[in-house]
mmCIF file of C-alpha atoms in Angstrom:
data_model
loop_
_atom_site.group_PDB
_atom_site.id
_atom_site.type_symbol
_atom_site.label_atom_id
_atom_site.label_comp_id
_atom_site.label_asym_id
_atom_site.label_seq_id
_atom_site.Cartn_x
_atom_site.Cartn_y
_atom_site.Cartn_z
ATOM 1 C CA UNK A 1 0.000 0.000 0.000
ATOM 2 C CA UNK A 2 1.373 3.489 -0.830
ATOM 3 C CA UNK A 3 1.783 5.749 2.195
ATOM 4 C CA UNK A 4 -1.335 7.719 2.945
ATOM 5 C CA UNK A 5 -0.588 11.417 2.973
ATOM 6 C CA UNK A 6 -4.057 12.932 3.052
ATOM 7 C CA UNK A 7 -4.775 13.851 6.663
ATOM 8 C CA UNK A 8 -2.055 12.187 8.751
ATOM 9 C CA UNK A 9 -0.707 15.512 9.917
ATOM 10 C CA UNK A 10 1.212 16.768 12.903
ATOM 11 C CA UNK A 11 -0.628 18.460 15.742
ATOM 12 C CA UNK A 12 0.155 21.935 14.446
ATOM 13 C CA UNK A 13 -1.261 21.141 11.003
ATOM 14 C CA UNK A 14 -4.420 19.590 12.418
ATOM 15 C CA UNK A 15 -5.426 22.753 14.213
ATOM 16 C CA UNK A 16 -5.323 24.604 10.898
ATOM 17 C CA UNK A 17 -7.565 22.099 9.058
ATOM 18 C CA UNK A 18 -11.167 22.510 10.217
ATOM 19 C CA UNK A 19 -13.670 19.781 9.370
ATOM 20 C CA UNK A 20 -17.330 20.154 8.563
ATOM 21 C CA UNK A 21 -18.906 16.978 9.922
ATOM 22 C CA UNK A 22 -18.821 15.753 13.520
ATOM 23 C CA UNK A 23 -20.655 12.458 12.915
ATOM 24 C CA UNK A 24 -20.857 10.825 9.488
ATOM 25 C CA UNK A 25 -22.365 7.720 7.912
ATOM 26 C CA UNK A 26 -20.092 6.122 5.320
ATOM 27 C CA UNK A 27 -21.851 3.822 2.839
ATOM 28 C CA UNK A 28 -19.483 1.375 1.136
ATOM 29 C CA UNK A 29 -20.913 -0.709 -1.693
ATOM 30 C CA UNK A 30 -20.079 -4.380 -1.969
ATOM 31 C CA UNK A 31 -18.839 -3.871 -5.528
ATOM 32 C CA UNK A 32 -16.326 -1.312 -4.276
ATOM 33 C CA UNK A 33 -14.968 -3.823 -1.744
ATOM 34 C CA UNK A 34 -14.290 -6.296 -4.550
ATOM 35 C CA UNK A 35 -11.626 -4.044 -6.085
ATOM 36 C CA UNK A 36 -10.295 -5.676 -9.242
ATOM 37 C CA UNK A 37 -12.885 -8.471 -8.855
ATOM 38 C CA UNK A 38 -10.321 -11.296 -8.737
ATOM 39 C CA UNK A 39 -11.776 -12.185 -5.302
ATOM 40 C CA UNK A 40 -14.981 -11.324 -3.477
ATOM 41 C CA UNK A 41 -13.116 -8.928 -1.172
ATOM 42 C CA UNK A 42 -9.881 -7.097 -1.931
ATOM 43 C CA UNK A 43 -7.795 -6.750 1.278
ATOM 44 C CA UNK A 44 -6.063 -3.688 -0.179
ATOM 45 C CA UNK A 45 -9.423 -1.906 -0.422
ATOM 46 C CA UNK A 46 -10.443 -2.720 3.146
ATOM 47 C CA UNK A 47 -7.033 -1.637 4.436
ATOM 48 C CA UNK A 48 -7.254 1.646 2.500
ATOM 49 C CA UNK A 49 -10.674 2.295 4.054
ATOM 50 C CA UNK A 50 -9.358 1.449 7.523
ATOM 51 C CA UNK A 51 -6.349 3.740 7.235
ATOM 52 C CA UNK A 52 -8.358 6.715 6.041
ATOM 53 C CA UNK A 53 -11.041 6.216 8.672
ATOM 54 C CA UNK A 54 -8.273 5.990 11.278
ATOM 55 C CA UNK A 55 -6.842 9.331 10.155
ATOM 56 C CA UNK A 56 -10.140 11.148 10.713
ATOM 57 C CA UNK A 57 -11.183 9.428 13.938
ATOM 58 C CA UNK A 58 -7.974 10.882 15.381
ATOM 59 C CA UNK A 59 -9.441 14.300 14.588
ATOM 60 C CA UNK A 60 -12.475 13.489 16.713
ATOM 61 C CA UNK A 61 -14.895 12.730 13.866
ATOM 62 C CA UNK A 62 -17.360 9.950 14.703
ATOM 63 C CA UNK A 63 -17.706 7.405 11.877
ATOM 64 C CA UNK A 64 -20.415 4.821 11.292
ATOM 65 C CA UNK A 65 -20.350 2.538 8.242
ATOM 66 C CA UNK A 66 -23.005 0.674 6.294
ATOM 67 C CA UNK A 67 -21.690 -2.054 3.992
ATOM 68 C CA UNK A 68 -23.356 -3.590 0.967
ATOM 69 C CA UNK A 69 -23.146 -7.218 -0.091
ATOM 70 C CA UNK A 70 -23.238 -7.101 -3.892
ATOM 71 C CA UNK A 71 -19.703 -8.472 -4.191
ATOM 72 C CA UNK A 72 -20.917 -11.759 -2.694
ATOM 73 C CA UNK A 73 -24.650 -11.987 -3.378
ATOM 74 C CA UNK A 74 -27.179 -9.512 -4.733
ATOM 75 C CA UNK A 75 -30.684 -10.609 -3.835
ATOM 76 C CA UNK A 76 -32.523 -8.673 -6.558
ATOM 77 C CA UNK A 77 -30.376 -10.354 -9.241
ATOM 78 C CA UNK A 78 -30.991 -13.886 -7.978
ATOM 79 C CA UNK A 79 -34.700 -13.662 -7.249
ATOM 80 C CA UNK A 80 -36.600 -16.141 -9.405
ATOM 81 C CA UNK A 81 -33.629 -18.451 -9.979
ATOM 82 C CA UNK A 82 -34.406 -22.096 -9.140
ATOM 83 C CA UNK A 83 -37.583 -21.043 -7.404
ATOM 84 C CA UNK A 84 -35.820 -18.571 -5.079
ATOM 85 C CA UNK A 85 -38.354 -15.933 -4.042
ATOM 86 C CA UNK A 86 -37.359 -12.282 -3.584
ATOM 87 C CA UNK A 87 -37.635 -12.308 0.203
ATOM 88 C CA UNK A 88 -35.341 -15.319 0.579
ATOM 89 C CA UNK A 89 -32.886 -13.841 -1.919
ATOM 90 C CA UNK A 90 -32.785 -10.570 0.007
ATOM 91 C CA UNK A 91 -32.131 -12.379 3.295
ATOM 92 C CA UNK A 92 -29.160 -14.152 1.688
ATOM 93 C CA UNK A 93 -27.895 -10.767 0.528
ATOM 94 C CA UNK A 94 -28.222 -9.418 4.073
ATOM 95 C CA UNK A 95 -26.019 -12.239 5.358
ATOM 96 C CA UNK A 96 -23.468 -11.331 2.701
ATOM 97 C CA UNK A 97 -23.259 -7.832 4.193
ATOM 98 C CA UNK A 98 -22.470 -9.403 7.581
ATOM 99 C CA UNK A 99 -19.517 -11.241 6.019
ATOM 100 C CA UNK A 100 -18.205 -7.967 4.598
ATOM 101 C CA UNK A 101 -18.718 -6.195 7.932
ATOM 102 C CA UNK A 102 -16.744 -8.807 9.892
ATOM 103 C CA UNK A 103 -13.904 -8.644 7.366
ATOM 104 C CA UNK A 104 -13.808 -4.851 7.547
ATOM 105 C CA UNK A 105 -13.938 -4.948 11.358
ATOM 106 C CA UNK A 106 -10.970 -7.300 11.492
ATOM 107 C CA UNK A 107 -9.001 -5.043 9.157
ATOM 108 C CA UNK A 108 -9.729 -1.953 11.237
ATOM 109 C CA UNK A 109 -8.874 -3.579 14.523
ATOM 110 C CA UNK A 110 -5.586 -4.832 13.053
ATOM 111 C CA UNK A 111 -4.426 -1.202 12.910
ATOM 112 C CA UNK A 112 -5.816 -0.271 16.293
ATOM 113 C CA UNK A 113 -9.276 1.133 15.511
ATOM 114 C CA UNK A 114 -11.852 -0.045 18.088
ATOM 115 C CA UNK A 115 -14.779 -1.292 16.026
ATOM 116 C CA UNK A 116 -18.196 -2.803 16.676
ATOM 117 C CA UNK A 117 -20.446 -4.626 14.210
ATOM 118 C CA UNK A 118 -24.204 -4.325 14.755
ATOM 119 C CA UNK A 119 -26.647 -6.365 12.701
ATOM 120 C CA UNK A 120 -30.311 -5.777 11.930
ATOM 121 C CA UNK A 121 -31.109 -9.375 12.868
ATOM 122 C CA UNK A 122 -29.550 -11.360 15.692
ATOM 123 C CA UNK A 123 -26.284 -13.217 15.108
ATOM 124 C CA UNK A 124 -25.124 -12.873 18.684
ATOM 125 C CA UNK A 125 -22.112 -15.181 18.279
ATOM 126 C CA UNK A 126 -20.377 -12.804 15.870
ATOM 127 C CA UNK A 127 -21.967 -9.348 16.256
ATOM 128 C CA UNK A 128 -24.141 -7.165 18.443
ATOM 129 C CA UNK A 129 -27.800 -6.668 17.590
ATOM 130 C CA UNK A 130 -28.593 -3.163 16.371
ATOM 131 C CA UNK A 131 -29.562 -0.982 19.329
ATOM 132 C CA UNK A 132 -29.742 2.702 18.536
ATOM 133 C CA UNK A 133 -28.628 4.049 21.894
ATOM 134 C CA UNK A 134 -25.782 1.559 22.145
ATOM 135 C CA UNK A 135 -24.586 2.516 18.665
ATOM 136 C CA UNK A 136 -24.570 6.198 19.589
ATOM 137 C CA UNK A 137 -22.679 5.431 22.797
ATOM 138 C CA UNK A 138 -20.034 3.503 20.842
ATOM 139 C CA UNK A 139 -19.574 6.504 18.555
ATOM 140 C CA UNK A 140 -19.300 8.887 21.497
ATOM 141 C CA UNK A 141 -16.514 6.693 22.893
ATOM 142 C CA UNK A 142 -14.565 6.969 19.648
ATOM 143 C CA UNK A 143 -15.417 3.543 18.262
ATOM 144 C CA UNK A 144 -16.311 2.914 14.635
ATOM 145 C CA UNK A 145 -19.681 1.186 14.262
ATOM 146 C CA UNK A 146 -20.378 -0.992 11.217
ATOM 147 C CA UNK A 147 -24.054 -1.619 10.489
ATOM 148 C CA UNK A 148 -24.747 -4.890 8.663
ATOM 149 C CA UNK A 149 -27.781 -6.831 7.379
ATOM 150 C CA UNK A 150 -29.357 -3.736 5.851
ATOM 151 C CA UNK A 151 -32.641 -2.774 7.487
ATOM 152 C CA UNK A 152 -33.370 -6.401 8.377
ATOM 153 C CA UNK A 153 -36.259 -6.433 5.912
ATOM 154 C CA UNK A 154 -36.467 -7.704 2.326
ATOM 155 C CA UNK A 155 -37.232 -5.328 -0.556
ATOM 156 C CA UNK A 156 -35.052 -2.571 0.939
ATOM 157 C CA UNK A 157 -31.558 -1.793 -0.318
ATOM 158 C CA UNK A 158 -28.473 -1.025 1.742
ATOM 159 C CA UNK A 159 -28.732 2.557 0.430
ATOM 160 C CA UNK A 160 -32.029 2.807 2.263
ATOM 161 C CA UNK A 161 -30.376 1.236 5.306
ATOM 162 C CA UNK A 162 -27.670 3.925 5.148
ATOM 163 C CA UNK A 163 -30.256 6.721 5.023
ATOM 164 C CA UNK A 164 -32.256 5.133 7.856
ATOM 165 C CA UNK A 165 -29.271 4.571 10.158
ATOM 166 C CA UNK A 166 -27.982 8.080 9.407
ATOM 167 C CA UNK A 167 -31.277 9.564 10.577
ATOM 168 C CA UNK A 168 -31.482 7.286 13.607
ATOM 169 C CA UNK A 169 -28.015 8.033 15.000
ATOM 170 C CA UNK A 170 -28.263 11.750 14.159
ATOM 171 C CA UNK A 171 -25.372 11.684 11.688
ATOM 172 C CA UNK A 172 -24.976 14.804 9.583
ATOM 173 C CA UNK A 173 -24.273 13.333 6.142
ATOM 174 C CA UNK A 174 -24.324 10.140 4.084
ATOM 175 C CA UNK A 175 -21.015 9.586 2.287
ATOM 176 C CA UNK A 176 -21.598 7.146 -0.558
ATOM 177 C CA UNK A 177 -18.325 5.523 -1.665
ATOM 178 C CA UNK A 178 -18.664 3.971 -5.127
ATOM 179 C CA UNK A 179 -16.619 3.037 -8.191
ATOM 180 C CA UNK A 180 -17.460 6.274 -10.057
ATOM 181 C CA UNK A 181 -16.309 9.848 -9.517
ATOM 182 C CA UNK A 182 -19.784 11.173 -8.721
ATOM 183 C CA UNK A 183 -23.184 11.742 -10.300
ATOM 184 C CA UNK A 184 -23.317 12.247 -14.077
ATOM 185 C CA UNK A 185 -26.012 13.875 -16.162
ATOM 186 C CA UNK A 186 -26.056 10.719 -18.319
ATOM 187 C CA UNK A 187 -24.664 7.194 -18.169
ATOM 188 C CA UNK A 188 -20.914 7.608 -18.870
ATOM 189 C CA UNK A 189 -20.709 3.991 -20.061
ATOM 190 C CA UNK A 190 -23.039 4.752 -22.966
ATOM 191 C CA UNK A 191 -22.530 8.478 -23.433
ATOM 192 C CA UNK A 192 -18.920 9.685 -23.788
ATOM 193 C CA UNK A 193 -20.123 13.294 -23.463
ATOM 194 C CA UNK A 194 -21.648 12.717 -20.016
ATOM 195 C CA UNK A 195 -20.430 15.297 -17.526
ATOM 196 C CA UNK A 196 -20.121 15.037 -13.783
ATOM 197 C CA UNK A 197 -22.361 17.234 -11.644
ATOM 198 C CA UNK A 198 -20.686 19.004 -8.725
ATOM 199 C CA UNK A 199 -23.983 19.755 -6.993
ATOM 200 C CA UNK A 200 -27.494 18.481 -7.579
ATOM 201 C CA UNK A 201 -30.803 18.802 -5.752
ATOM 202 C CA UNK A 202 -32.919 15.932 -4.513
ATOM 203 C CA UNK A 203 -35.746 17.161 -6.709
ATOM 204 C CA UNK A 204 -33.482 16.894 -9.734
ATOM 205 C CA UNK A 205 -32.311 13.401 -8.743
ATOM 206 C CA UNK A 206 -35.942 12.288 -8.617
ATOM 207 C CA UNK A 207 -37.243 14.159 -11.664
ATOM 208 C CA UNK A 208 -34.333 13.127 -13.909
ATOM 209 C CA UNK A 209 -34.115 9.614 -12.432
ATOM 210 C CA UNK A 210 -30.376 9.943 -11.886
ATOM 211 C CA UNK A 211 -28.786 6.639 -10.887
ATOM 212 C CA UNK A 212 -27.500 7.582 -7.453
ATOM 213 C CA UNK A 213 -29.579 5.776 -4.841
ATOM 214 C CA UNK A 214 -32.939 4.075 -4.919
ATOM 215 C CA UNK A 215 -35.887 6.423 -4.582
ATOM 216 C CA UNK A 216 -36.743 5.238 -1.068
ATOM 217 C CA UNK A 217 -33.294 6.265 0.152
ATOM 218 C CA UNK A 218 -33.442 9.581 -1.708
ATOM 219 C CA UNK A 219 -36.845 10.433 -0.262
ATOM 220 C CA UNK A 220 -35.764 9.471 3.252
ATOM 221 C CA UNK A 221 -32.712 11.724 3.019
ATOM 222 C CA UNK A 222 -34.789 14.560 1.593
ATOM 223 C CA UNK A 223 -37.423 14.351 4.329
ATOM 224 C CA UNK A 224 -34.769 14.398 7.050
ATOM 225 C CA UNK A 225 -32.570 17.087 5.455
ATOM 226 C CA UNK A 226 -29.613 14.708 5.131
ATOM 227 C CA UNK A 227 -27.089 15.671 2.435
ATOM 228 C CA UNK A 228 -25.328 12.976 0.418
ATOM 229 C CA UNK A 229 -21.810 13.079 -1.014
ATOM 230 C CA UNK A 230 -21.103 10.602 -3.838
ATOM 231 C CA UNK A 231 -17.426 9.988 -4.564
ATOM 232 C CA UNK A 232 -14.925 7.457 -5.926
ATOM 233 C CA UNK A 233 -13.578 5.016 -3.359
ATOM 234 C CA UNK A 234 -10.656 4.076 -5.619
ATOM 235 C CA UNK A 235 -8.944 7.487 -5.412
ATOM 236 C CA UNK A 236 -6.539 7.555 -2.439
ATOM 237 C CA UNK A 237 -7.518 10.114 0.166
ATOM 238 C CA UNK A 238 -11.109 10.556 -1.030
ATOM 239 C CA UNK A 239 -12.689 8.953 2.036
ATOM 240 C CA UNK A 240 -10.804 11.178 4.459
ATOM 241 C CA UNK A 241 -11.496 14.263 2.341
ATOM 242 C CA UNK A 242 -15.217 13.496 2.202
ATOM 243 C CA UNK A 243 -15.435 12.812 5.931
ATOM 244 C CA UNK A 244 -13.856 16.134 6.915
ATOM 245 C CA UNK A 245 -16.058 18.022 4.443
ATOM 246 C CA UNK A 246 -13.664 18.834 1.609
ATOM 247 C CA UNK A 247 -15.172 19.124 -1.862
ATOM 248 C CA UNK A 248 -15.036 15.751 -3.544
ATOM 249 C CA UNK A 249 -17.355 14.014 -5.995
ATOM 250 C CA UNK A 250 -20.967 15.210 -6.134
ATOM 251 C CA UNK A 251 -22.858 16.964 -3.350
ATOM 252 C CA UNK A 252 -26.574 16.173 -3.228
ATOM 253 C CA UNK A 253 -28.103 18.801 -0.996
ATOM 254 C CA UNK A 254 -31.291 19.222 0.937
ATOM 255 C CA UNK A 255 -33.254 22.420 0.448
ATOM 256 C CA UNK A 256 -34.787 24.716 2.994
ATOM 257 C CA UNK A 257 -37.875 25.322 0.843
ATOM 258 C CA UNK A 258 -38.900 22.033 -0.746
ATOM 259 C CA UNK A 259 -41.911 23.653 -2.360
ATOM 260 C CA UNK A 260 -39.774 25.806 -4.691
ATOM 261 C CA UNK A 261 -39.078 24.749 -8.236
ATOM 262 C CA UNK A 262 -36.067 22.634 -9.117
ATOM 263 C CA UNK A 263 -33.908 25.484 -10.381
ATOM 264 C CA UNK A 264 -34.317 27.675 -7.306
ATOM 265 C CA UNK A 265 -33.721 24.648 -5.089
ATOM 266 C CA UNK A 266 -30.508 23.840 -6.919
ATOM 267 C CA UNK A 267 -29.336 27.455 -6.606
ATOM 268 C CA UNK A 268 -29.923 27.324 -2.865
ATOM 269 C CA UNK A 269 -28.003 24.104 -2.472
ATOM 270 C CA UNK A 270 -25.087 25.372 -4.525
ATOM 271 C CA UNK A 271 -24.861 28.406 -2.261
ATOM 272 C CA UNK A 272 -24.837 26.073 0.754
ATOM 273 C CA UNK A 273 -22.049 24.014 -0.792
ATOM 274 C CA UNK A 274 -19.977 27.145 -1.400
ATOM 275 C CA UNK A 275 -20.100 27.836 2.335
ATOM 276 C CA UNK A 276 -17.925 24.779 3.072
#
């Protein structure tokens, strides 16, 4: 692993680098954990995440993580195969997220980050059950909390779980780490002229059906005034930059006046972003 030089600073430098968020929810997709896809999980990716999270927890930022399971099993893709119903497929996918969470926990603790895994359904031999107040207490004590098993219910994605847990633990932002640089105005795989959007409103995400998060997650964030930052996990330093509030990827903002039209809402959110 190349040395991380993003935020591992001396004490004098730290005091000069203010950070925006005090408590954040980092959403890591299963596909991102797979790295080059030669194995289900790439240890270099988990170690990079652990090192960057370590650098910001030393600044006093409280970090919770929601992990996906698409690198091992994606329920929506397998539903209907060999008689597998959607609910059963989703439960298998939830267990895949637990596997990722335990792997990530082990990586973090190997470099000295106290970490707890909480699951939406009980697997008491390997993880704590999700208890909101206990999760908040762990964060207050400087521990990283990894939420696994999604919401514990089929038909809901881990994006929705990230939005839900963010609201429950009073985190200030959802940081969505993916394999792309941010949100584009078109699919970059099919349109070479697609351009990345630095800021976008929730209304625009919904009206233009931008592929960011599922609509349940978007609506939940919008209703609870939770901003989302979408950025590329593969770029070294991006996680730490996003956590401390530096501009990276795409900022999806919440508006103060949801009844306004899309353009005025976007203008408001851009002005909020410029206040970083």
